[in-house]
């Protein structure tokens, strides 16, 4: 048996061309049903009239597709972190990268996803390099993988850092699998592809020795 939600009834509704008010134009409905529909239309008409009284200035503008202040703050943190890294202040660099990553992750949902992904790919890859400078290989591996998850194509440095971190931990077979996958994605003839091939050669030599 069909429930009420499955039943569709079409009623003759009239809209006044001048006021846009809705009314029920039917005399053959049961009184209780006609009264219910009339009351619902009355509430709808009241809502319509109240909306018409609003001033245009009170309607908030649509959100910006991209918040320039947030982008500038993230860029400033990234540049400061890069400067700290070049000065071998690795702990400071890690802290600044963390702040930048947290801000990039907090971007509103209406902003283009590609922007956040590009930001995060670079930030995670840079933080992975800072962890590598401290020989914190597991942490570097996690960040490099996060970078590749954000941007798998055109991200040679992150792929390289994944494999290098795995190799430093003696996980040569995993390193080789990641390198083979990255070379398929990035291509063998590019400059980045040649770097990946060079590391693959090192990993394969280590596998032979192992």
Short mmCIF file of C-alpha atoms in Angstrom, two decimals:
data_model
loop_
_atom_site.label_atom_id
_atom_site.label_comp_id
_atom_site.label_asym_id
_atom_site.label_seq_id
_atom_site.Cartn_x
_atom_site.Cartn_y
_atom_site.Cartn_z
CA UNK A 1 0.00 0.00 0.00
CA UNK A 2 1.36 3.41 -0.99
CA UNK A 3 2.23 5.83 1.78
CA UNK A 4 1.26 9.49 1.73
CA UNK A 5 4.75 10.46 0.61
CA UNK A 6 4.33 8.30 -2.51
CA UNK A 7 1.07 9.96 -3.54
CA UNK A 8 1.14 13.07 -5.72
CA UNK A 9 -1.94 15.23 -6.06
CA UNK A 10 -2.03 18.15 -8.46
CA UNK A 11 -4.19 21.05 -7.28
CA UNK A 12 -5.31 24.03 -9.37
CA UNK A 13 -3.17 26.82 -7.92
CA UNK A 14 -3.62 30.35 -9.23
CA UNK A 15 -0.96 33.07 -9.08
CA UNK A 16 -2.08 36.69 -9.14
CA UNK A 17 -0.01 38.35 -11.89
CA UNK A 18 0.24 41.63 -9.95
CA UNK A 19 0.97 40.48 -6.38
CA UNK A 20 2.34 36.99 -7.17
CA UNK A 21 0.08 35.68 -4.40
CA UNK A 22 -1.00 32.05 -4.63
CA UNK A 23 -4.54 30.82 -4.09
CA UNK A 24 -6.45 27.57 -4.46
CA UNK A 25 -8.96 27.49 -7.30
CA UNK A 26 -11.06 24.44 -6.53
CA UNK A 27 -14.61 23.89 -5.26
CA UNK A 28 -14.72 20.10 -5.36
CA UNK A 29 -12.26 19.39 -2.55
CA UNK A 30 -13.35 18.22 0.89
CA UNK A 31 -13.61 21.24 3.23
CA UNK A 32 -10.87 20.00 5.58
CA UNK A 33 -8.42 19.45 2.71
CA UNK A 34 -9.21 22.81 1.11
CA UNK A 35 -8.68 24.55 4.47
CA UNK A 36 -5.30 22.84 4.99
CA UNK A 37 -4.07 23.85 1.54
CA UNK A 38 -5.37 27.39 1.94
CA UNK A 39 -3.52 27.76 5.27
CA UNK A 40 -0.26 26.52 3.74
CA UNK A 41 -0.63 28.97 0.85
CA UNK A 42 -1.36 31.75 3.32
CA UNK A 43 1.93 31.06 5.13
CA UNK A 44 3.79 30.87 1.84
CA UNK A 45 2.34 34.20 0.69
CA UNK A 46 3.30 35.79 4.01
CA UNK A 47 6.87 34.54 3.63
CA UNK A 48 6.98 35.93 0.09
CA UNK A 49 5.81 39.36 1.26
CA UNK A 50 8.37 39.43 4.07
CA UNK A 51 11.18 38.60 1.65
CA UNK A 52 10.11 41.43 -0.64
CA UNK A 53 10.57 43.90 2.22
CA UNK A 54 14.27 43.04 2.57
CA UNK A 55 16.71 45.55 1.21
CA UNK A 56 19.23 44.33 -1.35
CA UNK A 57 22.09 45.63 0.80
CA UNK A 58 21.14 43.16 3.53
CA UNK A 59 21.79 40.19 1.27
CA UNK A 60 25.40 39.02 1.74
CA UNK A 61 27.46 38.80 -1.45
CA UNK A 62 28.53 35.40 -2.72
CA UNK A 63 31.85 34.20 -1.25
CA UNK A 64 35.04 34.95 -3.13
CA UNK A 65 36.27 31.99 -5.18
CA UNK A 66 39.60 32.37 -3.40
CA UNK A 67 40.55 34.26 -0.27
CA UNK A 68 43.61 36.36 -1.23
CA UNK A 69 44.53 37.09 2.39
CA UNK A 70 44.60 33.40 3.26
CA UNK A 71 46.71 32.63 0.18
CA UNK A 72 49.15 35.40 1.13
CA UNK A 73 49.44 34.10 4.70
CA UNK A 74 50.13 30.55 3.52
CA UNK A 75 52.73 31.80 1.03
CA UNK A 76 54.44 33.89 3.73
CA UNK A 77 54.62 30.93 6.11
CA UNK A 78 55.98 28.70 3.34
CA UNK A 79 58.66 31.25 2.40
CA UNK A 80 59.66 31.71 6.06
CA UNK A 81 59.87 27.93 6.46
CA UNK A 82 62.03 27.66 3.33
CA UNK A 83 64.34 30.36 4.69
CA UNK A 84 64.64 28.55 8.02
CA UNK A 85 65.44 25.31 6.18
CA UNK A 86 68.19 26.94 4.14
CA UNK A 87 69.70 28.23 7.40
CA UNK A 88 69.55 24.62 8.74
CA UNK A 89 67.00 25.67 11.37
CA UNK A 90 65.08 22.48 10.71
CA UNK A 91 62.89 22.52 13.83
CA UNK A 92 61.73 26.05 13.06
CA UNK A 93 61.10 25.07 9.45
CA UNK A 94 59.00 22.09 10.56
CA UNK A 95 56.91 24.30 12.84
CA UNK A 96 56.28 26.87 10.11
CA UNK A 97 55.40 24.19 7.56
CA UNK A 98 52.90 22.78 10.07
CA UNK A 99 51.19 26.15 10.44
CA UNK A 100 51.02 26.57 6.67
CA UNK A 101 49.62 23.05 6.20
CA UNK A 102 46.98 23.60 8.88
CA UNK A 103 45.87 26.82 7.16
CA UNK A 104 45.74 25.15 3.74
CA UNK A 105 43.66 22.29 5.17
CA UNK A 106 41.25 24.82 6.68
CA UNK A 107 40.34 26.42 3.35
CA UNK A 108 36.54 26.78 2.98
CA UNK A 109 34.77 24.08 1.01
CA UNK A 110 33.62 26.47 -1.71
CA UNK A 111 37.16 27.31 -2.80
CA UNK A 112 38.63 25.38 -5.76
CA UNK A 113 39.96 22.04 -4.56
CA UNK A 114 42.87 22.20 -7.00
CA UNK A 115 44.29 25.24 -5.19
CA UNK A 116 44.44 23.47 -1.83
CA UNK A 117 45.85 20.33 -3.43
CA UNK A 118 48.69 22.24 -5.11
CA UNK A 119 49.46 24.10 -1.88
CA UNK A 120 49.45 20.95 0.19
CA UNK A 121 51.51 19.00 -2.31
CA UNK A 122 54.31 21.57 -2.10
CA UNK A 123 54.10 22.04 1.66
CA UNK A 124 54.10 18.32 2.44
CA UNK A 125 57.00 17.74 0.05
CA UNK A 126 59.01 20.55 1.64
CA UNK A 127 58.29 19.32 5.16
CA UNK A 128 59.34 15.83 4.08
CA UNK A 129 62.67 17.30 3.00
CA UNK A 130 63.07 18.99 6.39
CA UNK A 131 62.40 15.66 8.11
CA UNK A 132 64.96 14.00 5.84
CA UNK A 133 67.54 16.60 6.88
CA UNK A 134 66.96 15.40 10.47
CA UNK A 135 67.06 11.77 9.28
CA UNK A 136 63.50 11.32 10.53
CA UNK A 137 62.72 8.85 7.78
CA UNK A 138 59.26 7.60 8.91
CA UNK A 139 57.97 11.18 9.23
CA UNK A 140 59.48 12.10 5.89
CA UNK A 141 57.82 9.08 4.30
CA UNK A 142 54.38 10.05 5.65
CA UNK A 143 54.66 13.62 4.37
CA UNK A 144 56.02 12.60 0.97
CA UNK A 145 53.11 10.19 0.53
CA UNK A 146 50.68 12.94 1.54
CA UNK A 147 52.23 15.17 -1.11
CA UNK A 148 51.78 12.51 -3.80
CA UNK A 149 48.20 11.89 -2.67
CA UNK A 150 47.52 15.59 -3.17
CA UNK A 151 49.25 15.75 -6.54
CA UNK A 152 50.40 12.48 -8.12
CA UNK A 153 51.46 13.93 -11.49
CA UNK A 154 54.22 16.51 -11.88
CA UNK A 155 55.52 15.88 -8.37
CA UNK A 156 58.89 14.23 -8.91
CA UNK A 157 60.43 15.49 -5.68
CA UNK A 158 57.75 13.88 -3.55
CA UNK A 159 58.06 10.56 -5.39
CA UNK A 160 61.84 10.68 -4.97
CA UNK A 161 61.52 11.43 -1.25
CA UNK A 162 59.15 8.51 -0.73
CA UNK A 163 61.63 6.09 -2.28
CA UNK A 164 64.65 7.65 -0.57
CA UNK A 165 62.98 7.44 2.86
CA UNK A 166 62.07 3.80 2.26
CA UNK A 167 65.60 3.01 1.10
CA UNK A 168 67.13 4.67 4.17
CA UNK A 169 64.93 2.42 6.30
CA UNK A 170 66.15 -0.64 4.39
CA UNK A 171 62.78 -1.18 2.70
CA UNK A 172 64.33 -1.53 -0.76
CA UNK A 173 61.62 -3.62 -2.38
CA UNK A 174 58.96 -1.04 -1.49
CA UNK A 175 61.26 1.73 -2.68
CA UNK A 176 61.66 0.00 -6.02
CA UNK A 177 57.90 -0.40 -6.46
CA UNK A 178 57.30 3.28 -5.77
CA UNK A 179 60.08 4.29 -8.15
CA UNK A 180 58.73 2.09 -10.94
CA UNK A 181 55.28 3.58 -10.46
CA UNK A 182 56.62 7.12 -10.36
CA UNK A 183 58.65 6.62 -13.54
CA UNK A 184 55.54 5.36 -15.33
CA UNK A 185 53.71 8.52 -14.23
CA UNK A 186 56.46 11.10 -14.72
CA UNK A 187 58.12 9.59 -17.80
CA UNK A 188 61.65 8.33 -18.32
CA UNK A 189 62.90 11.12 -20.58
CA UNK A 190 62.17 14.12 -18.37
CA UNK A 191 64.78 15.57 -16.01
CA UNK A 192 62.73 14.35 -13.09
CA UNK A 193 62.45 10.93 -14.67
CA UNK A 194 66.22 10.72 -14.92
CA UNK A 195 66.55 11.51 -11.21
CA UNK A 196 64.10 8.75 -10.42
CA UNK A 197 65.97 6.33 -12.65
CA UNK A 198 69.21 7.21 -10.88
CA UNK A 199 67.71 6.43 -7.50
CA UNK A 200 66.18 3.24 -8.90
CA UNK A 201 69.65 2.11 -9.97
CA UNK A 202 70.93 2.72 -6.40
CA UNK A 203 68.01 0.82 -4.89
CA UNK A 204 68.49 -2.16 -7.22
CA UNK A 205 72.18 -2.34 -6.37
CA UNK A 206 71.26 -2.31 -2.68
CA UNK A 207 68.79 -5.13 -3.30
CA UNK A 208 71.50 -7.23 -4.91
CA UNK A 209 73.79 -6.70 -1.94
CA UNK A 210 70.98 -7.51 0.48
#
